[in-house]
Amino acid sequence: MKRKSLIACALAIGISLHGMSEAQLAVCDRLWCGAVGYAVGSNPSGVAAADFDGDRRVDLAATSESPDKVGMLRNIGNGTFAAPVNVALAGGSGPHSLAAADFDGDGDVDLVVTRHNENDVQLLINTSGVFSLGAITGVDGTDPGQVVAGDLDNNGFVDVVTVNRGSDSISVLLNSGGVLGAAVTYPVGADPRGLALGYLDNNDGLDLAVASHGQREVELYLNDGSGAFTAGSSLSVGTELRPEAVAIGDLDADGDNDVATSTTAVVGGFVTVFLNTGSATFGAPVHHDSEATDPSAIVIADFDLAFGNDIAVLNGDIQNPITGDIEWLVAVLSNSGAADFGRPRLIEVGASPAALVAADLFTNGASHLVSANQGEGTLSVLENSNVILASGFEWGDTFPWSRTVPELP
């Protein structure tokens, strides 16, 4: 169909094409748009999404190495991002994972980055959209990987937790008035790889879930409300699987947060779900095929706004049976109700993806996806077009717009 006819049809059914190019229209189907890549530097392994500059659009941040840095990509509208503005880190420090939060309580969203070669974390302090290097705090463990942030002791300041793969531990760094205190470490199972934060036992404190690859289980740590943790249940994924990453969210709409973990097998990969029956008591694992190998980073979000929270997981490389090309994929598993997940939808991203985040990048009420791709030094932005006729106002716009155009005959 000619572009003029497409525009006429779109306008006839009340869809705005504000900010959209013909190429952007061409890559979208009824569910997702193809990946749009943004160069960020060598070996990006962490990505975070938040409004860093206060313009009510969600921006992106990513780690990269050689040289070591964190780059901020400003959202300039309609989910399009400017080139990264980089903050240099110490050479050889090995920036890995990122978490975004207002650590100093000034109203601007800051960042914390794990530096796995230095066994510490560093704050990046945001002042009106401009970042500067902040304090460095040791984690009292080795090879810190994923970092998460939340107010663990209910004092109004956001705290930090890291998972330390080299020392089989997690580290809790409580924030007092914008300053991270000394790390308190807790031993966990062998080869911990993933970490998630959420309410599991319906008490006052945020709890933790750890994916212990070597132990073949997800271990729960329950918060007493003061930021101190005690070991809870250990959720076995089975003797043939190993957990890689973990996420917390309500998957069966019963008001209790459940646990989902990406699990690898000798052949293939799965998303394994544990449903919370109340007060951090969990049922048997239910395994869902991710239809690829080596699933890793996992997120929970309501992508289709239909039957509750869905799951997205990064998959390892797979050979396209038609072209023979090697592809890297995100698997999106839609929830048809009560944590009943069907076959995943597979969407291609950049080479060797290592991190995944979901956020409303297009200011239209939908959850979109971003992967950090170590193999090619890029971020892949995946627009969710599964919300039919999702429209709204972007900050500063004078008329509503929609990114979603149904397929036309």
Short mmCIF file of C-alpha atoms in Angstrom, two decimals:
data_model
loop_
_atom_site.label_atom_id
_atom_site.label_comp_id
_atom_site.label_asym_id
_atom_site.label_seq_id
_atom_site.Cartn_x
_atom_site.Cartn_y
_atom_site.Cartn_z
CA MET A 1 0.00 0.00 0.00
CA LYS A 2 1.28 3.49 -0.85
CA ARG A 3 2.18 5.72 2.08
CA LYS A 4 -0.47 8.30 1.07
CA SER A 5 -3.17 5.62 1.23
CA LEU A 6 -1.85 4.35 4.54
CA ILE A 7 -1.96 7.83 6.04
CA ALA A 8 -5.49 8.38 4.71
CA CYS A 9 -6.69 5.11 6.20
CA ALA A 10 -5.00 5.80 9.50
CA LEU A 11 -6.52 9.24 9.80
CA ALA A 12 -9.92 7.88 8.79
CA ILE A 13 -9.92 5.61 11.87
CA GLY A 14 -8.60 8.33 14.14
CA ILE A 15 -4.96 7.33 14.52
CA SER A 16 -2.33 10.04 14.72
CA LEU A 17 0.97 9.44 12.92
CA HIS A 18 2.74 12.14 14.92
CA GLY A 19 6.48 11.52 14.91
CA MET A 20 6.35 8.31 12.88
CA SER A 21 8.40 7.52 9.81
CA GLU A 22 7.53 5.08 7.05
CA ALA A 23 10.33 2.79 8.26
CA GLN A 24 8.88 2.77 11.77
CA LEU A 25 5.48 1.80 10.42
CA ALA A 26 6.95 -1.00 8.33
CA VAL A 27 8.65 -2.85 11.18
CA CYS A 28 5.59 -3.14 13.45
CA ASP A 29 3.03 -5.93 13.48
CA ARG A 30 0.06 -6.48 15.77
CA LEU A 31 2.24 -7.44 18.72
CA TRP A 32 5.78 -6.02 18.65
CA CYS A 33 8.02 -3.86 16.52
CA GLY A 34 11.44 -4.99 15.39
CA ALA A 35 14.45 -3.95 17.44
CA VAL A 36 15.95 -0.49 17.02
CA GLY A 37 19.62 -0.46 18.02
CA TYR A 38 21.64 2.23 19.80
CA ALA A 39 25.43 2.05 20.10
CA VAL A 40 26.67 2.39 23.69
CA GLY A 41 30.20 0.98 23.76
CA SER A 42 31.99 -2.31 24.27
CA ASN A 43 30.50 -5.19 26.26
CA PRO A 44 27.41 -3.56 27.82
CA SER A 45 26.16 -5.76 30.64
CA GLY A 46 23.82 -3.46 32.55
CA VAL A 47 20.85 -1.29 31.58
CA ALA A 48 18.44 0.87 33.58
CA ALA A 49 15.39 2.92 32.62
CA ALA A 50 14.13 6.03 34.43
CA ASP A 51 13.35 9.70 33.87
CA PHE A 52 16.78 11.15 34.51
CA ASP A 53 16.23 14.69 33.18
CA GLY A 54 12.78 15.44 34.58
CA ASP A 55 10.95 15.79 31.25
CA ARG A 56 8.48 12.98 32.06
CA ARG A 57 9.97 10.66 29.45
CA VAL A 58 11.81 7.49 30.42
CA ASP A 59 15.51 7.62 29.54
CA LEU A 60 18.10 4.82 29.44
CA ALA A 61 21.49 4.20 31.02
CA ALA A 62 23.98 1.45 30.16
CA THR A 63 27.37 0.24 31.32
CA SER A 64 30.23 -0.42 28.91
CA GLU A 65 33.93 -1.20 29.04
CA SER A 66 37.24 -0.24 27.34
CA PRO A 67 36.95 2.53 28.37
CA ASP A 68 34.85 1.85 31.45
CA LYS A 69 31.84 4.16 31.61
CA VAL A 70 28.13 4.58 32.11
CA GLY A 71 26.24 6.24 29.26
CA MET A 72 22.91 8.07 29.57
CA LEU A 73 20.64 8.06 26.52
CA ARG A 74 18.05 10.81 26.66
CA ASN A 75 14.56 10.03 25.37
CA ILE A 76 13.84 12.77 22.85
CA GLY A 77 10.25 11.68 22.22
CA ASN A 78 8.31 8.73 20.82
CA GLY A 79 10.81 6.29 22.29
CA THR A 80 13.70 7.68 20.25
CA PHE A 81 17.00 8.16 22.06
CA ALA A 82 19.90 10.55 21.65
CA ALA A 83 23.51 9.40 21.59
CA PRO A 84 24.84 8.51 25.04
CA VAL A 85 26.39 11.12 27.29
CA ASN A 86 29.07 9.21 29.15
CA VAL A 87 30.40 9.37 32.69
CA ALA A 88 33.91 7.89 32.83
CA LEU A 89 34.70 5.35 35.54
CA ALA A 90 38.10 4.21 36.74
CA GLY A 91 39.90 2.20 34.08
CA GLY A 92 39.68 -1.53 34.56
CA SER A 93 37.00 -1.29 37.26
CA GLY A 94 34.63 -3.49 35.25
CA PRO A 95 31.18 -1.83 35.42
CA HIS A 96 28.54 -4.52 35.35
CA SER A 97 24.97 -3.98 36.59
CA LEU A 98 22.93 -0.81 37.14
CA ALA A 99 20.00 0.21 39.32
CA ALA A 100 18.21 3.57 39.21
CA ALA A 101 16.77 5.34 42.27
CA ASP A 102 16.94 8.65 44.15
CA PHE A 103 19.69 7.70 46.58
CA ASP A 104 20.37 11.17 48.01
CA GLY A 105 16.76 12.26 48.37
CA ASP A 106 16.98 15.39 46.20
CA GLY A 107 14.24 14.39 43.75
CA ASP A 108 16.58 13.43 40.87
CA VAL A 109 16.99 9.77 39.90
CA ASP A 110 20.56 8.61 40.51
CA LEU A 111 22.37 5.39 39.57
CA VAL A 112 24.37 2.73 41.34
CA VAL A 113 26.78 0.52 39.40
CA THR A 114 28.55 -2.65 40.46
CA ARG A 115 32.28 -2.68 39.65
CA HIS A 116 33.06 -6.37 39.62
CA ASN A 117 36.83 -6.00 39.26
CA GLU A 118 36.96 -3.77 42.35
CA ASN A 119 34.38 -5.67 44.45
CA ASP A 120 32.39 -2.52 45.17
CA VAL A 121 29.54 -0.29 44.07
CA GLN A 122 29.69 3.34 43.03
CA LEU A 123 26.94 5.94 43.11
CA LEU A 124 26.43 8.27 40.15
CA ILE A 125 24.73 11.37 41.47
CA ASN A 126 22.22 13.17 39.26
CA THR A 127 21.88 16.94 39.50
CA SER A 128 19.18 18.20 37.12
CA GLY A 129 20.04 15.57 34.51
CA VAL A 130 23.83 15.83 34.80
CA PHE A 131 25.67 12.93 36.44
CA SER A 132 28.84 13.01 38.50
CA LEU A 133 30.83 10.35 40.30
CA GLY A 134 29.70 9.63 43.83
CA ALA A 135 30.91 7.55 46.75
CA ILE A 136 32.39 4.07 46.40
CA THR A 137 31.43 1.38 48.92
CA GLY A 138 32.87 -2.12 49.15
CA VAL A 139 30.52 -5.10 49.11
CA ASP A 140 32.60 -7.38 51.35
CA GLY A 141 32.36 -10.07 48.69
CA THR A 142 33.88 -10.89 45.31
CA ASP A 143 32.67 -10.46 41.73
CA PRO A 144 29.49 -8.49 42.43
CA GLY A 145 27.04 -8.90 39.58
CA GLN A 146 23.41 -7.83 39.62
CA VAL A 147 22.37 -4.94 41.84
CA VAL A 148 18.86 -4.03 43.02
CA ALA A 149 17.60 -1.04 44.97
CA GLY A 150 14.73 -0.41 47.37
CA ASP A 151 13.96 0.97 50.82
CA LEU A 152 14.71 -2.08 52.96
CA ASP A 153 14.57 -0.49 56.41
CA ASN A 154 11.66 1.91 55.81
CA ASN A 155 13.65 5.04 56.63
CA GLY A 156 12.75 6.85 53.41
CA PHE A 157 16.12 6.30 51.73
CA VAL A 158 16.77 3.72 49.01
CA ASP A 159 19.15 0.91 49.93
CA VAL A 160 21.28 -1.38 47.74
CA VAL A 161 21.74 -5.16 47.46
CA THR A 162 24.29 -7.00 45.30
CA VAL A 163 24.71 -10.66 44.45
CA ASN A 164 28.35 -11.73 44.63
CA ARG A 165 29.06 -14.66 42.35
CA GLY A 166 32.68 -15.09 43.39
CA SER A 167 31.98 -15.43 47.13
CA ASP A 168 28.51 -17.08 47.06
CA SER A 169 26.92 -14.23 48.99
CA ILE A 170 24.63 -11.25 48.86
CA SER A 171 25.51 -7.86 50.31
CA VAL A 172 23.05 -5.40 51.86
CA LEU A 173 24.13 -1.74 52.00
CA LEU A 174 21.69 0.38 53.99
CA ASN A 175 21.33 4.04 53.09
CA SER A 176 21.41 6.57 55.92
CA GLY A 177 20.76 10.11 54.74
CA GLY A 178 22.18 9.54 51.27
CA VAL A 179 25.26 7.61 52.41
CA LEU A 180 25.58 3.86 51.90
CA GLY A 181 26.75 2.09 55.03
CA ALA A 182 29.11 -0.85 55.36
CA ALA A 183 27.98 -4.02 53.64
CA VAL A 184 26.25 -6.76 55.62
CA THR A 185 26.74 -10.06 53.83
CA TYR A 186 24.64 -13.20 53.85
CA PRO A 187 25.85 -16.57 52.53
CA VAL A 188 23.78 -18.07 49.71
CA GLY A 189 23.93 -21.18 47.55
CA ALA A 190 26.68 -21.96 45.06
CA ASP A 191 27.22 -19.74 42.02
CA PRO A 192 24.47 -17.15 42.59
CA ARG A 193 23.60 -15.38 39.36
CA GLY A 194 20.31 -13.53 39.76
CA LEU A 195 18.65 -11.30 42.33
CA ALA A 196 15.15 -9.85 42.75
CA LEU A 197 13.47 -7.60 45.29
CA GLY A 198 9.77 -7.65 46.24
CA TYR A 199 7.17 -8.32 48.91
CA LEU A 200 6.78 -12.06 49.47
CA ASP A 201 5.38 -12.57 52.97
CA ASN A 202 3.04 -9.55 53.16
CA ASN A 203 5.02 -8.00 55.99
CA ASP A 204 6.49 -4.51 56.07
CA GLY A 205 9.84 -5.20 54.43
CA LEU A 206 10.98 -5.89 50.89
CA ASP A 207 12.23 -9.47 50.59
CA LEU A 208 14.88 -11.02 48.33
CA ALA A 209 15.05 -13.93 45.90
CA VAL A 210 18.41 -15.32 44.75
CA ALA A 211 18.94 -17.64 41.77
CA SER A 212 21.61 -20.09 42.91
CA HIS A 213 22.78 -21.79 39.74
CA GLY A 214 25.00 -24.37 41.39
CA GLN A 215 22.40 -25.23 44.02
CA ARG A 216 19.60 -25.68 41.43
CA GLU A 217 17.25 -23.54 43.50
CA VAL A 218 15.86 -20.10 44.15
CA GLU A 219 16.55 -19.07 47.73
CA LEU A 220 14.29 -16.63 49.56
CA TYR A 221 15.46 -14.18 52.22
CA LEU A 222 12.75 -12.51 54.31
CA ASN A 223 13.09 -8.97 55.67
CA ASP A 224 12.07 -8.26 59.25
CA GLY A 225 11.34 -4.65 58.30
CA SER A 226 14.64 -3.26 59.56
CA GLY A 227 16.72 -4.35 56.58
CA ALA A 228 17.88 -7.55 58.31
CA PHE A 229 17.18 -10.85 56.54
CA THR A 230 16.54 -14.43 57.56
CA ALA A 231 16.58 -17.42 55.25
CA GLY A 232 13.16 -18.49 54.00
CA SER A 233 12.18 -21.25 51.62
CA SER A 234 14.52 -22.80 49.07
CA LEU A 235 12.62 -23.42 45.85
CA SER A 236 14.09 -26.32 43.87
CA VAL A 237 13.85 -26.08 40.09
CA GLY A 238 14.57 -29.82 39.72
CA THR A 239 17.58 -32.03 39.17
CA GLU A 240 17.84 -31.31 35.43
CA LEU A 241 17.62 -27.51 35.49
CA ARG A 242 19.71 -24.61 36.78
CA PRO A 243 18.35 -21.10 37.53
CA GLU A 244 19.99 -18.10 35.89
CA ALA A 245 17.93 -15.02 36.78
CA VAL A 246 14.86 -14.37 38.90
CA ALA A 247 11.91 -11.95 39.02
CA ILE A 248 9.13 -11.27 41.53
CA GLY A 249 5.55 -10.32 40.62
CA ASP A 250 1.92 -11.37 40.97
CA LEU A 251 1.29 -13.86 38.16
CA ASP A 252 -2.05 -15.35 39.21
CA ALA A 253 -3.78 -12.14 40.34
CA ASP A 254 -4.36 -13.35 43.90
CA GLY A 255 -2.61 -10.43 45.56
CA ASP A 256 0.49 -12.41 46.53
CA ASN A 257 3.76 -11.97 44.65
CA ASP A 258 5.05 -15.05 42.86
CA VAL A 259 8.53 -16.02 41.68
CA ALA A 260 9.69 -16.68 38.11
CA THR A 261 13.16 -17.83 37.15
CA SER A 262 14.90 -18.52 33.86
CA THR A 263 16.25 -22.07 33.90
CA THR A 264 18.71 -23.84 31.64
CA ALA A 265 18.85 -27.51 30.72
CA VAL A 266 21.33 -29.64 28.81
CA VAL A 267 19.07 -29.05 25.81
CA GLY A 268 16.72 -26.07 25.68
CA GLY A 269 15.58 -23.60 28.30
CA PHE A 270 12.56 -22.79 30.40
CA VAL A 271 10.78 -20.21 32.50
CA THR A 272 9.99 -21.82 35.85
CA VAL A 273 7.17 -20.37 37.94
CA PHE A 274 6.50 -20.80 41.66
CA LEU A 275 3.09 -19.56 42.82
CA ASN A 276 2.83 -18.00 46.26
CA THR A 277 -0.02 -19.55 48.23
CA GLY A 278 0.33 -16.96 50.99
CA SER A 279 2.94 -15.74 53.48
CA ALA A 280 5.86 -16.81 51.29
CA THR A 281 4.70 -20.42 50.98
CA PHE A 282 5.14 -21.66 47.43
CA GLY A 283 3.74 -24.44 45.30
CA ALA A 284 5.58 -26.86 43.06
CA PRO A 285 7.52 -25.51 40.07
CA VAL A 286 5.75 -25.21 36.73
CA HIS A 287 8.05 -25.15 33.71
CA HIS A 288 7.27 -23.25 30.51
CA ASP A 289 9.36 -23.77 27.38
CA SER A 290 11.20 -20.62 26.26
CA GLU A 291 11.80 -22.28 22.86
CA ALA A 292 15.52 -21.49 22.79
CA THR A 293 18.71 -22.21 24.68
CA ASP A 294 20.31 -20.63 27.74
CA PRO A 295 17.62 -18.19 28.94
CA SER A 296 19.02 -15.48 31.18
CA ALA A 297 17.63 -12.10 32.28
CA ILE A 298 13.92 -12.12 33.11
CA VAL A 299 11.29 -9.44 33.76
CA ILE A 300 7.63 -9.46 34.76
CA ALA A 301 5.22 -6.86 33.33
CA ASP A 302 1.73 -6.68 31.85
CA PHE A 303 2.69 -6.42 28.19
CA ASP A 304 -0.74 -7.04 26.63
CA LEU A 305 -2.95 -5.40 29.29
CA ALA A 306 -5.18 -8.45 29.13
CA PHE A 307 -5.01 -11.19 31.77
CA GLY A 308 -2.44 -10.03 34.29
CA ASN A 309 1.33 -9.94 34.35
CA ASP A 310 3.33 -11.56 31.56
CA ILE A 311 6.97 -12.66 31.43
CA ALA A 312 9.84 -11.75 29.11
CA VAL A 313 13.16 -13.58 29.13
CA LEU A 314 16.38 -13.28 27.16
CA ASN A 315 17.28 -16.41 25.21
CA GLY A 316 20.67 -17.56 24.00
CA ASP A 317 21.63 -17.95 20.36
CA ILE A 318 19.57 -20.15 18.08
CA GLN A 319 19.92 -21.01 14.41
CA ASN A 320 17.14 -19.77 12.16
CA PRO A 321 15.81 -22.93 10.46
CA ILE A 322 15.07 -21.05 7.22
CA THR A 323 18.08 -18.76 6.76
CA GLY A 324 20.63 -20.69 8.82
CA ASP A 325 21.63 -17.43 10.53
CA ILE A 326 22.40 -17.28 14.25
CA GLU A 327 19.83 -15.18 16.10
CA TRP A 328 19.44 -13.91 19.65
CA LEU A 329 15.90 -13.66 20.90
CA VAL A 330 13.63 -12.34 23.61
CA ALA A 331 10.80 -14.71 24.48
CA VAL A 332 7.57 -13.04 25.65
CA LEU A 333 5.15 -15.39 27.40
CA SER A 334 1.61 -14.00 27.59
CA ASN A 335 -0.49 -14.83 30.60
CA SER A 336 -3.94 -16.13 29.65
CA GLY A 337 -5.06 -16.02 33.28
CA ALA A 338 -4.06 -17.65 36.58
CA ALA A 339 -0.42 -17.95 35.49
CA ASP A 340 -1.32 -20.02 32.43
CA PHE A 341 1.35 -19.25 29.83
CA GLY A 342 1.22 -20.39 26.22
CA ARG A 343 3.93 -20.58 23.59
CA PRO A 344 6.25 -17.57 23.68
CA ARG A 345 6.50 -14.95 21.01
CA LEU A 346 10.14 -14.70 19.90
CA ILE A 347 11.62 -11.32 18.96
CA GLU A 348 15.13 -10.82 17.66
CA VAL A 349 17.57 -8.50 19.47
CA GLY A 350 21.28 -7.75 19.16
CA ALA A 351 24.06 -10.29 19.60
CA SER A 352 24.74 -11.86 23.01
CA PRO A 353 22.20 -9.97 25.11
CA ALA A 354 23.06 -9.81 28.82
CA ALA A 355 20.48 -7.59 30.52
CA LEU A 356 16.80 -6.78 30.06
CA VAL A 357 14.50 -4.06 31.38
CA ALA A 358 10.82 -3.21 30.85
CA ALA A 359 9.54 0.38 30.94
CA ASP A 360 7.06 2.77 29.33
CA LEU A 361 9.50 4.24 26.83
CA PHE A 362 6.85 5.69 24.52
CA THR A 363 4.72 7.42 27.18
CA ASN A 364 1.65 5.50 26.01
CA GLY A 365 0.92 3.34 29.05
CA ALA A 366 2.51 0.19 27.60
CA SER A 367 5.55 -1.74 28.84
CA HIS A 368 8.32 -1.92 26.24
CA LEU A 369 11.63 -3.80 26.39
CA VAL A 370 15.32 -2.92 26.19
CA SER A 371 18.19 -5.42 26.02
CA ALA A 372 21.90 -4.72 26.49
CA ASN A 373 23.82 -6.66 23.83
CA GLN A 374 27.39 -7.54 24.72
CA GLY A 375 28.22 -9.04 21.34
CA GLU A 376 27.76 -5.82 19.38
CA GLY A 377 27.89 -3.01 21.93
CA THR A 378 24.30 -1.89 21.55
CA LEU A 379 20.96 -1.52 23.24
CA SER A 380 17.94 -2.99 21.43
CA VAL A 381 14.68 -1.12 21.97
CA LEU A 382 11.59 -3.25 21.37
CA GLU A 383 8.35 -1.31 21.02
CA ASN A 384 5.26 -3.08 22.30
CA SER A 385 2.52 -2.55 19.72
CA ASN A 386 0.18 -5.04 21.38
CA VAL A 387 -1.99 -2.32 22.90
CA ILE A 388 -4.42 -1.66 20.06
CA LEU A 389 -4.97 2.06 19.53
CA ALA A 390 -3.00 2.90 22.68
CA SER A 391 -2.72 6.67 22.62
CA GLY A 392 -1.97 9.56 24.91
CA PHE A 393 -0.17 12.84 25.33
CA GLU A 394 3.56 13.16 25.51
CA TRP A 395 4.79 15.97 27.74
CA GLY A 396 4.80 19.10 25.60
CA ASP A 397 2.53 17.70 22.87
CA THR A 398 -0.63 19.55 21.88
CA PHE A 399 -2.57 16.60 20.44
CA PRO A 400 -2.79 12.88 21.14
CA TRP A 401 -0.74 10.39 19.18
CA SER A 402 -0.56 6.65 18.73
CA ARG A 403 2.36 4.43 17.78
CA THR A 404 0.10 1.49 16.97
CA VAL A 405 -1.37 1.17 13.49
CA PRO A 406 -3.35 -2.04 12.80
CA GLU A 407 -2.38 -4.03 9.74
CA LEU A 408 -4.31 -2.79 6.76
CA PRO A 409 -5.46 -4.89 3.79
#
